[in-house]
mmCIF file with all atom_site columns, C-alpha atoms in Angstrom:
data_model
loop_
_atom_site.group_PDB
_atom_site.id
_atom_site.type_symbol
_atom_site.label_atom_id
_atom_site.label_alt_id
_atom_site.label_comp_id
_atom_site.label_asym_id
_atom_site.label_entity_id
_atom_site.label_seq_id
_atom_site.pdbx_PDB_ins_code
_atom_site.Cartn_x
_atom_site.Cartn_y
_atom_site.Cartn_z
_atom_site.occupancy
_atom_site.B_iso_or_equiv
_atom_site.pdbx_formal_charge
_atom_site.auth_seq_id
_atom_site.auth_comp_id
_atom_site.auth_asym_id
_atom_site.auth_atom_id
_atom_site.pdbx_PDB_model_num
ATOM 1   C CA . MET A 1 1   ? 0.429   -0.016 0.088   1.00 56.00 ? 156 MET A CA 1
ATOM 2   C CA . LYS A 1 2   ? 2.673   2.607  0.527   1.00 59.00 ? 157 LYS A CA 1
ATOM 3   C CA . LYS A 1 3   ? 4.411   1.737  -2.340  1.00 60.00 ? 158 LYS A CA 1
ATOM 4   C CA . GLN A 1 4   ? 1.064   2.123  -4.429  1.00 59.00 ? 159 GLN A CA 1
ATOM 5   C CA . ARG A 1 5   ? 1.017   5.737  -2.408  1.00 64.00 ? 160 ARG A CA 1
ATOM 6   C CA . PHE A 1 6   ? 4.573   6.748  -3.129  1.00 64.00 ? 161 PHE A CA 1
ATOM 7   C CA . LEU A 1 7   ? 4.211   5.775  -6.617  1.00 61.00 ? 162 LEU A CA 1
ATOM 8   C CA . PHE A 1 8   ? 0.692   7.458  -7.380  1.00 62.00 ? 163 PHE A CA 1
ATOM 9   C CA . LEU A 1 9   ? 2.314   10.845 -5.553  1.00 64.00 ? 164 LEU A CA 1
ATOM 10  C CA . SER A 1 10  ? 5.302   10.651 -7.349  1.00 65.00 ? 165 SER A CA 1
ATOM 11  C CA . VAL A 1 11  ? 3.383   10.184 -10.644 1.00 62.00 ? 166 VAL A CA 1
ATOM 12  C CA . ILE A 1 12  ? 0.941   12.857 -10.048 1.00 63.00 ? 167 ILE A CA 1
ATOM 13  C CA . VAL A 1 13  ? 4.005   15.421 -8.824  1.00 66.00 ? 168 VAL A CA 1
ATOM 14  C CA . LEU A 1 14  ? 6.171   15.032 -12.082 1.00 63.00 ? 169 LEU A CA 1
ATOM 15  C CA . THR A 1 15  ? 3.261   15.347 -14.303 1.00 63.00 ? 170 THR A CA 1
ATOM 16  C CA . LEU A 1 16  ? 2.466   18.591 -12.753 1.00 60.00 ? 171 LEU A CA 1
ATOM 17  C CA . LEU A 1 17  ? 6.260   19.516 -12.873 1.00 62.00 ? 172 LEU A CA 1
ATOM 18  C CA . LEU A 1 18  ? 6.050   18.835 -16.805 1.00 61.00 ? 173 LEU A CA 1
ATOM 19  C CA . ALA A 1 19  ? 2.897   20.517 -17.687 1.00 57.00 ? 174 ALA A CA 1
ATOM 20  C CA . LEU A 1 20  ? 3.611   23.354 -15.402 1.00 55.00 ? 175 LEU A CA 1
ATOM 21  C CA . PHE A 1 21  ? 7.298   24.187 -16.063 1.00 56.00 ? 176 PHE A CA 1
ATOM 22  C CA . VAL A 1 22  ? 8.316   22.577 -19.354 1.00 54.00 ? 177 VAL A CA 1
ATOM 23  C CA . ASN A 1 23  ? 9.039   25.822 -20.747 1.00 50.00 ? 178 ASN A CA 1
ATOM 24  C CA . PHE A 1 24  ? 11.487  26.822 -18.240 1.00 47.00 ? 179 PHE A CA 1
ATOM 25  C CA . SER A 1 25  ? 12.821  22.869 -17.883 1.00 48.00 ? 180 SER A CA 1
ATOM 26  C CA . GLY A 1 26  ? 14.582  22.543 -21.652 1.00 51.00 ? 181 GLY A CA 1
ATOM 27  C CA . PHE A 1 27  ? 14.283  19.375 -23.836 1.00 49.00 ? 182 PHE A CA 1
ATOM 28  C CA . ILE A 1 28  ? 16.132  17.045 -21.500 1.00 52.00 ? 183 ILE A CA 1
ATOM 29  C CA . PHE A 1 29  ? 14.355  17.763 -18.644 1.00 54.00 ? 184 PHE A CA 1
ATOM 30  C CA . ALA A 1 30  ? 11.507  17.599 -20.266 1.00 58.00 ? 185 ALA A CA 1
ATOM 31  C CA . ILE A 1 31  ? 12.221  13.634 -21.624 1.00 60.00 ? 186 ILE A CA 1
ATOM 32  C CA . ALA A 1 32  ? 13.707  12.924 -17.916 1.00 62.00 ? 187 ALA A CA 1
ATOM 33  C CA . LEU A 1 33  ? 10.404  13.830 -16.736 1.00 60.00 ? 188 LEU A CA 1
ATOM 34  C CA . LEU A 1 34  ? 8.493   12.193 -19.499 1.00 63.00 ? 189 LEU A CA 1
ATOM 35  C CA . ILE A 1 35  ? 10.500  8.974  -18.801 1.00 67.00 ? 190 ILE A CA 1
ATOM 36  C CA . LEU A 1 36  ? 10.253  8.861  -15.373 1.00 66.00 ? 191 LEU A CA 1
ATOM 37  C CA . ILE A 1 37  ? 6.262   9.190  -15.156 1.00 68.00 ? 192 ILE A CA 1
ATOM 38  C CA . THR A 1 38  ? 5.712   6.682  -17.816 1.00 70.00 ? 193 THR A CA 1
ATOM 39  C CA . LEU A 1 39  ? 8.182   4.268  -15.637 1.00 70.00 ? 194 LEU A CA 1
ATOM 40  C CA . PHE A 1 40  ? 6.235   4.523  -12.512 1.00 66.00 ? 195 PHE A CA 1
ATOM 41  C CA . SER A 1 41  ? 2.815   4.859  -14.064 1.00 70.00 ? 196 SER A CA 1
ATOM 42  C CA . LEU A 1 42  ? 3.351   1.731  -15.500 1.00 72.00 ? 197 LEU A CA 1
ATOM 43  C CA . ILE A 1 43  ? 4.502   0.047  -12.432 1.00 71.00 ? 198 ILE A CA 1
ATOM 44  C CA . LEU A 1 44  ? 1.564   1.302  -10.679 1.00 67.00 ? 199 LEU A CA 1
ATOM 45  C CA . ILE A 1 45  ? -0.850  0.197  -12.895 1.00 71.00 ? 200 ILE A CA 1
ATOM 46  C CA . ILE A 1 46  ? 0.891   -3.111 -13.074 1.00 74.00 ? 201 ILE A CA 1
ATOM 47  C CA . LYS A 1 47  ? 0.475   -3.654 -9.123  1.00 70.00 ? 202 LYS A CA 1
ATOM 48  C CA . LEU A 1 48  ? -3.426  -2.108 -9.204  1.00 68.00 ? 203 LEU A CA 1
ATOM 49  C CA . ILE A 1 49  ? -3.981  -4.423 -12.011 1.00 74.00 ? 204 ILE A CA 1
ATOM 50  C CA . LYS A 1 50  ? -2.499  -7.896 -10.076 1.00 73.00 ? 205 LYS A CA 1
ATOM 51  C CA . GLY A 1 51  ? -4.395  -6.905 -7.145  1.00 68.00 ? 206 GLY A CA 1
ATOM 52  C CA . LYS A 1 52  ? -7.410  -6.346 -8.641  1.00 67.00 ? 207 LYS A CA 1
ATOM 53  C CA . GLN A 1 53  ? -7.946  -2.982 -7.427  1.00 72.00 ? 208 GLN A CA 1
ATOM 54  C CA . ILE A 1 54  ? -10.518 -1.364 -10.025 1.00 69.00 ? 209 ILE A CA 1
ATOM 55  C CA . LYS A 1 55  ? -11.452 1.263  -7.986  1.00 71.00 ? 210 LYS A CA 1
ATOM 56  C CA . ARG A 1 56  ? -7.959  2.272  -7.421  1.00 68.00 ? 211 ARG A CA 1
ATOM 57  C CA . LEU A 1 57  ? -7.091  2.324  -11.135 1.00 65.00 ? 212 LEU A CA 1
ATOM 58  C CA . LEU A 1 58  ? -10.076 4.547  -12.112 1.00 68.00 ? 213 LEU A CA 1
ATOM 59  C CA . LYS A 1 59  ? -8.946  7.090  -9.092  1.00 71.00 ? 214 LYS A CA 1
ATOM 60  C CA . PHE A 1 60  ? -5.358  7.244  -10.357 1.00 66.00 ? 215 PHE A CA 1
ATOM 61  C CA . THR A 1 61  ? -6.711  7.920  -13.955 1.00 70.00 ? 216 THR A CA 1
ATOM 62  C CA . VAL A 1 62  ? -9.086  10.599 -13.166 1.00 71.00 ? 217 VAL A CA 1
ATOM 63  C CA . THR A 1 63  ? -6.716  12.385 -11.069 1.00 71.00 ? 218 THR A CA 1
ATOM 64  C CA . TYR A 1 64  ? -3.501  12.055 -13.385 1.00 67.00 ? 219 TYR A CA 1
ATOM 65  C CA . SER A 1 65  ? -5.813  13.639 -15.978 1.00 70.00 ? 220 SER A CA 1
ATOM 66  C CA . LEU A 1 66  ? -7.265  16.176 -14.179 1.00 72.00 ? 221 LEU A CA 1
ATOM 67  C CA . ILE A 1 67  ? -3.589  17.247 -12.636 1.00 70.00 ? 222 ILE A CA 1
ATOM 68  C CA . PHE A 1 68  ? -2.385  16.948 -16.247 1.00 69.00 ? 223 PHE A CA 1
ATOM 69  C CA . ILE A 1 69  ? -5.241  19.133 -17.652 1.00 73.00 ? 224 ILE A CA 1
ATOM 70  C CA . PHE A 1 70  ? -5.173  21.665 -15.119 1.00 74.00 ? 225 PHE A CA 1
ATOM 71  C CA . GLY A 1 71  ? -1.075  21.944 -15.744 1.00 69.00 ? 226 GLY A CA 1
ATOM 72  C CA . ILE A 1 72  ? -1.723  22.646 -18.795 1.00 72.00 ? 227 ILE A CA 1
ATOM 73  C CA . ILE A 1 73  ? -4.454  25.455 -18.482 1.00 78.00 ? 228 ILE A CA 1
ATOM 74  C CA . ILE A 1 74  ? -1.954  27.079 -16.163 1.00 75.00 ? 229 ILE A CA 1
ATOM 75  C CA . ASN A 1 75  ? 0.967   26.772 -18.666 1.00 73.00 ? 230 ASN A CA 1
ATOM 76  C CA . LEU A 1 76  ? -1.249  28.909 -21.538 1.00 79.00 ? 231 LEU A CA 1
ATOM 77  C CA . PHE A 1 77  ? -1.264  31.799 -19.258 1.00 82.00 ? 232 PHE A CA 1
ATOM 78  C CA . ILE A 1 78  ? 2.237   31.779 -18.702 1.00 82.00 ? 233 ILE A CA 1
ATOM 79  C CA . PRO A 1 79  ? 3.272   35.394 -20.438 1.00 87.00 ? 234 PRO A CA 1
ATOM 80  C CA . TYR A 1 80  ? 5.980   35.442 -23.009 1.00 89.00 ? 235 TYR A CA 1
ATOM 81  C CA . GLU A 1 81  ? 9.551   36.842 -22.499 1.00 89.00 ? 236 GLU A CA 1
ATOM 82  C CA . LYS A 1 82  ? 10.511  40.339 -23.373 1.00 92.00 ? 237 LYS A CA 1
ATOM 83  C CA . VAL A 1 83  ? 12.141  40.675 -26.744 1.00 92.00 ? 238 VAL A CA 1
ATOM 84  C CA . SER A 1 84  ? 13.876  43.575 -25.532 1.00 89.00 ? 239 SER A CA 1
ATOM 85  C CA . LEU A 1 85  ? 15.426  44.972 -22.516 1.00 89.00 ? 240 LEU A CA 1
ATOM 86  C CA . GLY A 1 86  ? 15.850  48.863 -23.617 1.00 84.00 ? 241 GLY A CA 1
ATOM 87  C CA . GLU A 1 87  ? 18.704  51.028 -23.557 1.00 83.00 ? 242 GLU A CA 1
ATOM 88  C CA . ASP A 1 88  ? 19.817  50.449 -20.483 1.00 86.00 ? 243 ASP A CA 1
ATOM 89  C CA . ALA A 1 89  ? 21.236  46.794 -20.385 1.00 91.00 ? 244 ALA A CA 1
ATOM 90  C CA . THR A 1 90  ? 24.796  45.949 -22.319 1.00 94.00 ? 245 THR A CA 1
ATOM 91  C CA . LEU A 1 91  ? 24.827  44.803 -25.398 1.00 95.00 ? 246 LEU A CA 1
ATOM 92  C CA . SER A 1 92  ? 25.148  41.175 -24.269 1.00 95.00 ? 247 SER A CA 1
ATOM 93  C CA . GLN A 1 93  ? 22.237  41.372 -21.981 1.00 96.00 ? 248 GLN A CA 1
ATOM 94  C CA . GLU A 1 94  ? 20.275  42.562 -24.672 1.00 96.00 ? 249 GLU A CA 1
ATOM 95  C CA . ILE A 1 95  ? 21.428  39.975 -27.143 1.00 96.00 ? 250 ILE A CA 1
ATOM 96  C CA . GLN A 1 96  ? 20.826  37.215 -24.179 1.00 96.00 ? 251 GLN A CA 1
ATOM 97  C CA . GLN A 1 97  ? 17.034  38.510 -23.761 1.00 95.00 ? 252 GLN A CA 1
ATOM 98  C CA . ILE A 1 98  ? 16.707  38.460 -27.443 1.00 96.00 ? 253 ILE A CA 1
ATOM 99  C CA . TYR A 1 99  ? 17.826  34.484 -26.994 1.00 95.00 ? 254 TYR A CA 1
ATOM 100 C CA . LYS A 1 100 ? 15.985  33.702 -24.395 1.00 93.00 ? 255 LYS A CA 1
ATOM 101 C CA . SER A 1 101 ? 12.764  35.151 -25.501 1.00 94.00 ? 256 SER A CA 1
ATOM 102 C CA . ASP A 1 102 ? 13.584  33.240 -28.827 1.00 93.00 ? 257 ASP A CA 1
ATOM 103 C CA . GLN A 1 103 ? 13.968  29.751 -27.022 1.00 90.00 ? 258 GLN A CA 1
ATOM 104 C CA . SER A 1 104 ? 11.183  30.563 -24.760 1.00 88.00 ? 259 SER A CA 1
ATOM 105 C CA . ASP A 1 105 ? 8.636   31.639 -27.527 1.00 89.00 ? 260 ASP A CA 1
ATOM 106 C CA . ARG A 1 106 ? 8.756   27.819 -28.677 1.00 86.00 ? 261 ARG A CA 1
ATOM 107 C CA . LYS A 1 107 ? 8.676   25.854 -25.356 1.00 80.00 ? 262 LYS A CA 1
ATOM 108 C CA . LEU A 1 108 ? 5.217   27.811 -24.863 1.00 81.00 ? 263 LEU A CA 1
ATOM 109 C CA . LEU A 1 109 ? 1.965   25.588 -25.549 1.00 75.00 ? 264 LEU A CA 1
ATOM 110 C CA . LYS A 1 110 ? 0.115   28.394 -26.269 1.00 82.00 ? 265 LYS A CA 1
ATOM 111 C CA . THR A 1 111 ? 2.425   29.215 -29.260 1.00 84.00 ? 266 THR A CA 1
ATOM 112 C CA . TYR A 1 112 ? 1.678   26.096 -30.925 1.00 81.00 ? 267 TYR A CA 1
ATOM 113 C CA . LEU A 1 113 ? -2.418  26.182 -29.685 1.00 81.00 ? 268 LEU A CA 1
ATOM 114 C CA . ILE A 1 114 ? -3.734  29.521 -29.797 1.00 85.00 ? 269 ILE A CA 1
ATOM 115 C CA . PRO A 1 115 ? -3.991  31.004 -33.447 1.00 88.00 ? 270 PRO A CA 1
ATOM 116 C CA . GLU A 1 116 ? -3.449  34.344 -32.079 1.00 90.00 ? 271 GLU A CA 1
ATOM 117 C CA . ASN A 1 117 ? 0.055   33.410 -30.609 1.00 90.00 ? 272 ASN A CA 1
ATOM 118 C CA . LYS A 1 118 ? 1.022   31.863 -33.187 1.00 90.00 ? 273 LYS A CA 1
ATOM 119 C CA . LYS A 1 119 ? 0.680   35.608 -34.704 1.00 93.00 ? 274 LYS A CA 1
ATOM 120 C CA . GLU A 1 120 ? 2.276   37.142 -31.693 1.00 93.00 ? 275 GLU A CA 1
ATOM 121 C CA . VAL A 1 121 ? 4.957   34.930 -32.472 1.00 93.00 ? 276 VAL A CA 1
ATOM 122 C CA . ILE A 1 122 ? 5.794   35.340 -35.748 1.00 93.00 ? 277 ILE A CA 1
ATOM 123 C CA . GLU A 1 123 ? 5.503   39.054 -35.345 1.00 95.00 ? 278 GLU A CA 1
ATOM 124 C CA . ARG A 1 124 ? 8.081   38.912 -32.312 1.00 95.00 ? 279 ARG A CA 1
ATOM 125 C CA . ASP A 1 125 ? 10.342  36.596 -34.342 1.00 94.00 ? 280 ASP A CA 1
ATOM 126 C CA . ASN A 1 126 ? 10.377  39.459 -36.998 1.00 95.00 ? 281 ASN A CA 1
ATOM 127 C CA . LEU A 1 127 ? 11.428  41.702 -34.240 1.00 96.00 ? 282 LEU A CA 1
ATOM 128 C CA . ARG A 1 128 ? 14.009  39.594 -32.861 1.00 96.00 ? 283 ARG A CA 1
ATOM 129 C CA . LEU A 1 129 ? 15.525  38.786 -36.477 1.00 96.00 ? 284 LEU A CA 1
ATOM 130 C CA . GLU A 1 130 ? 15.798  42.483 -37.334 1.00 96.00 ? 285 GLU A CA 1
ATOM 131 C CA . LYS A 1 131 ? 17.318  43.088 -33.859 1.00 95.00 ? 286 LYS A CA 1
ATOM 132 C CA . ALA A 1 132 ? 20.011  40.513 -34.293 1.00 96.00 ? 287 ALA A CA 1
ATOM 133 C CA . LYS A 1 133 ? 20.683  41.596 -38.273 1.00 96.00 ? 288 LYS A CA 1
ATOM 134 C CA . ASN A 1 134 ? 21.199  45.202 -36.761 1.00 96.00 ? 289 ASN A CA 1
ATOM 135 C CA . ILE A 1 135 ? 23.730  43.769 -34.363 1.00 96.00 ? 290 ILE A CA 1
ATOM 136 C CA . TYR A 1 136 ? 25.292  41.723 -36.521 1.00 96.00 ? 291 TYR A CA 1
ATOM 137 C CA . LEU A 1 137 ? 25.980  44.765 -39.262 1.00 95.00 ? 292 LEU A CA 1
ATOM 138 C CA . ASP A 1 138 ? 27.105  46.912 -36.347 1.00 95.00 ? 293 ASP A CA 1
ATOM 139 C CA . TYR A 1 139 ? 29.839  44.040 -35.796 1.00 94.00 ? 294 TYR A CA 1
ATOM 140 C CA . THR A 1 140 ? 30.957  44.117 -39.254 1.00 93.00 ? 295 THR A CA 1
ATOM 141 C CA . ASN A 1 141 ? 31.463  47.513 -39.517 1.00 94.00 ? 296 ASN A CA 1
ATOM 142 C CA . GLY A 1 142 ? 33.526  47.354 -36.058 1.00 93.00 ? 297 GLY A CA 1
ATOM 143 C CA . LYS A 1 143 ? 31.210  49.714 -33.970 1.00 94.00 ? 298 LYS A CA 1
ATOM 144 C CA . GLU A 1 144 ? 30.185  46.717 -31.860 1.00 92.00 ? 299 GLU A CA 1
ATOM 145 C CA . GLN A 1 145 ? 32.583  43.803 -30.150 1.00 95.00 ? 300 GLN A CA 1
ATOM 146 C CA . LEU A 1 146 ? 30.822  40.448 -29.835 1.00 96.00 ? 301 LEU A CA 1
ATOM 147 C CA . ASN A 1 147 ? 32.263  37.697 -27.424 1.00 95.00 ? 302 ASN A CA 1
ATOM 148 C CA . ASN A 1 148 ? 31.302  33.644 -27.909 1.00 95.00 ? 303 ASN A CA 1
ATOM 149 C CA . GLN A 1 149 ? 28.202  33.730 -26.436 1.00 96.00 ? 304 GLN A CA 1
ATOM 150 C CA . ASP A 1 150 ? 27.091  36.701 -28.007 1.00 96.00 ? 305 ASP A CA 1
ATOM 151 C CA . LYS A 1 151 ? 27.774  35.172 -31.713 1.00 96.00 ? 306 LYS A CA 1
ATOM 152 C CA . PHE A 1 152 ? 25.785  31.882 -30.651 1.00 97.00 ? 307 PHE A CA 1
ATOM 153 C CA . ASN A 1 153 ? 23.031  33.368 -29.115 1.00 96.00 ? 308 ASN A CA 1
ATOM 154 C CA . LEU A 1 154 ? 22.827  35.768 -32.468 1.00 97.00 ? 309 LEU A CA 1
ATOM 155 C CA . ALA A 1 155 ? 23.660  32.305 -34.968 1.00 97.00 ? 310 ALA A CA 1
ATOM 156 C CA . MET A 1 156 ? 20.233  30.745 -33.086 1.00 96.00 ? 311 MET A CA 1
ATOM 157 C CA . ILE A 1 157 ? 18.035  33.265 -33.540 1.00 96.00 ? 312 ILE A CA 1
ATOM 158 C CA . LEU A 1 158 ? 18.655  34.006 -37.138 1.00 96.00 ? 313 LEU A CA 1
ATOM 159 C CA . HIS A 1 159 ? 18.961  30.140 -37.386 1.00 94.00 ? 314 HIS A CA 1
ATOM 160 C CA . HIS A 1 160 ? 15.132  30.552 -36.953 1.00 91.00 ? 315 HIS A CA 1
ATOM 161 C CA . GLY A 1 161 ? 14.928  33.279 -39.897 1.00 93.00 ? 316 GLY A CA 1
ATOM 162 C CA . LYS A 1 162 ? 13.268  32.858 -43.168 1.00 91.00 ? 317 LYS A CA 1
ATOM 163 C CA . THR A 1 163 ? 15.984  34.055 -45.605 1.00 94.00 ? 318 THR A CA 1
ATOM 164 C CA . LYS A 1 164 ? 19.380  32.601 -47.515 1.00 95.00 ? 319 LYS A CA 1
ATOM 165 C CA . GLU A 1 165 ? 20.348  35.751 -45.801 1.00 95.00 ? 320 GLU A CA 1
ATOM 166 C CA . ASP A 1 166 ? 19.632  34.917 -42.390 1.00 96.00 ? 321 ASP A CA 1
ATOM 167 C CA . PHE A 1 167 ? 21.003  31.210 -42.474 1.00 96.00 ? 322 PHE A CA 1
ATOM 168 C CA . GLU A 1 168 ? 24.344  32.801 -44.065 1.00 96.00 ? 323 GLU A CA 1
ATOM 169 C CA . ILE A 1 169 ? 24.604  35.125 -40.772 1.00 96.00 ? 324 ILE A CA 1
ATOM 170 C CA . ALA A 1 170 ? 24.045  32.456 -38.438 1.00 96.00 ? 325 ALA A CA 1
ATOM 171 C CA . HIS A 1 171 ? 26.086  29.982 -40.055 1.00 97.00 ? 326 HIS A CA 1
ATOM 172 C CA . ASN A 1 172 ? 28.849  32.355 -40.424 1.00 96.00 ? 327 ASN A CA 1
ATOM 173 C CA . LEU A 1 173 ? 28.747  33.355 -36.794 1.00 97.00 ? 328 LEU A CA 1
ATOM 174 C CA . ALA A 1 174 ? 28.355  29.538 -35.511 1.00 96.00 ? 329 ALA A CA 1
ATOM 175 C CA . LYS A 1 175 ? 31.239  28.651 -37.723 1.00 96.00 ? 330 LYS A CA 1
ATOM 176 C CA . GLN A 1 176 ? 33.441  30.979 -35.920 1.00 95.00 ? 331 GLN A CA 1
ATOM 177 C CA . VAL A 1 177 ? 32.070  29.893 -32.642 1.00 95.00 ? 332 VAL A CA 1
ATOM 178 C CA . ALA A 1 178 ? 32.564  26.071 -33.075 1.00 94.00 ? 333 ALA A CA 1
ATOM 179 C CA . ASN A 1 179 ? 36.154  26.528 -34.628 1.00 94.00 ? 334 ASN A CA 1
ATOM 180 C CA . SER A 1 180 ? 37.194  29.004 -31.253 1.00 91.00 ? 335 SER A CA 1
ATOM 181 C CA . ASP A 1 181 ? 39.218  27.852 -28.569 1.00 87.00 ? 336 ASP A CA 1
ATOM 182 C CA . ASN A 1 182 ? 36.605  29.074 -26.762 1.00 84.00 ? 337 ASN A CA 1
ATOM 183 C CA . LYS A 1 183 ? 33.991  25.801 -26.992 1.00 80.00 ? 338 LYS A CA 1
ATOM 184 C CA . ILE A 1 184 ? 30.255  26.597 -26.416 1.00 88.00 ? 339 ILE A CA 1
ATOM 185 C CA . GLN A 1 185 ? 28.197  23.996 -25.840 1.00 88.00 ? 340 GLN A CA 1
ATOM 186 C CA . ASN A 1 186 ? 26.222  22.858 -28.947 1.00 91.00 ? 341 ASN A CA 1
ATOM 187 C CA . ALA A 1 187 ? 27.891  25.251 -30.801 1.00 92.00 ? 342 ALA A CA 1
ATOM 188 C CA . GLU A 1 188 ? 29.630  22.160 -33.541 1.00 94.00 ? 343 GLU A CA 1
ATOM 189 C CA . TRP A 1 189 ? 25.593  21.208 -33.830 1.00 94.00 ? 344 TRP A CA 1
ATOM 190 C CA . LEU A 1 190 ? 24.774  24.429 -34.388 1.00 94.00 ? 345 LEU A CA 1
ATOM 191 C CA . GLU A 1 191 ? 27.132  25.183 -36.949 1.00 95.00 ? 346 GLU A CA 1
ATOM 192 C CA . LYS A 1 192 ? 25.979  22.157 -38.722 1.00 94.00 ? 347 LYS A CA 1
ATOM 193 C CA . ALA A 1 193 ? 22.190  22.887 -38.508 1.00 95.00 ? 348 ALA A CA 1
ATOM 194 C CA . THR A 1 194 ? 22.732  26.515 -39.857 1.00 96.00 ? 349 THR A CA 1
ATOM 195 C CA . TYR A 1 195 ? 24.560  24.858 -43.138 1.00 96.00 ? 350 TYR A CA 1
ATOM 196 C CA . ASP A 1 196 ? 21.980  22.616 -43.577 1.00 94.00 ? 351 ASP A CA 1
ATOM 197 C CA . ARG A 1 197 ? 19.240  25.246 -43.321 1.00 95.00 ? 352 ARG A CA 1
ATOM 198 C CA . LEU A 1 198 ? 21.275  27.447 -45.581 1.00 95.00 ? 353 LEU A CA 1
ATOM 199 C CA . GLN A 1 199 ? 21.683  24.479 -48.327 1.00 94.00 ? 354 GLN A CA 1
ATOM 200 C CA . LEU A 1 200 ? 17.904  24.033 -48.096 1.00 93.00 ? 355 LEU A CA 1
ATOM 201 C CA . SER A 1 201 ? 17.063  27.655 -48.635 1.00 93.00 ? 356 SER A CA 1
ATOM 202 C CA . GLN A 1 202 ? 19.315  27.419 -51.810 1.00 94.00 ? 357 GLN A CA 1
ATOM 203 C CA . GLY A 1 203 ? 17.072  24.026 -52.999 1.00 93.00 ? 358 GLY A CA 1
ATOM 204 C CA . LYS A 1 204 ? 20.337  21.857 -52.584 1.00 93.00 ? 359 LYS A CA 1
ATOM 205 C CA . PRO A 1 205 ? 20.084  19.152 -50.000 1.00 92.00 ? 360 PRO A CA 1
ATOM 206 C CA . GLN A 1 206 ? 21.011  19.078 -46.290 1.00 92.00 ? 361 GLN A CA 1
ATOM 207 C CA . LYS A 1 207 ? 24.965  17.333 -45.730 1.00 92.00 ? 362 LYS A CA 1
ATOM 208 C CA . TYR A 1 208 ? 23.992  16.641 -42.066 1.00 90.00 ? 363 TYR A CA 1
ATOM 209 C CA . GLY A 1 209 ? 20.507  15.562 -41.813 1.00 88.00 ? 364 GLY A CA 1
ATOM 210 C CA . THR A 1 210 ? 19.484  18.433 -39.166 1.00 89.00 ? 365 THR A CA 1
ATOM 211 C CA . GLN A 1 211 ? 16.422  19.578 -40.457 1.00 85.00 ? 366 GLN A CA 1
ATOM 212 C CA . HIS A 1 212 ? 13.559  17.560 -40.313 1.00 77.00 ? 367 HIS A CA 1
#
């Protein structure tokens, strides 16, 4: 009985965490939660079926579903990140905020479930791309200096662009970071992904198979 109660509570807590905070946690954490939820659920269901505890099984199923739905509803009301910090921020802080909002928009469920939010994210993407390209232009003109993290963040933003020019800039920045001594996590992957995206924008086949 104690084991069943522990499994039941574990599944509920993990499900609530997944539904509420997946947008803050990142892909790896979300996958880990899903694996734990699936594992604990299977163990609990098997125990309940073996013990012929149909009422407890139904109770678990209903509670699990309600908690998950509640978490999803709460997730839909999480506000979008600011695209810009304004004039008081340093360049690196501004780039970090643009990058953060870019990633956050793609993790919120409401971006995919609500049509109006899809339109809003498109507008936010356009604003981010404009800011990123202006920063890159200042960098190439020698007006601004970028560290590796700045370059990586800008490359990721432009990786979500629309034109060949966007992908060329993204690949150039990602390549600089990947080939530098000061390595950034996922820089080599981003170099490959931006190259594949650039290839596809020109009607050419991918080299690394990063785009699906």
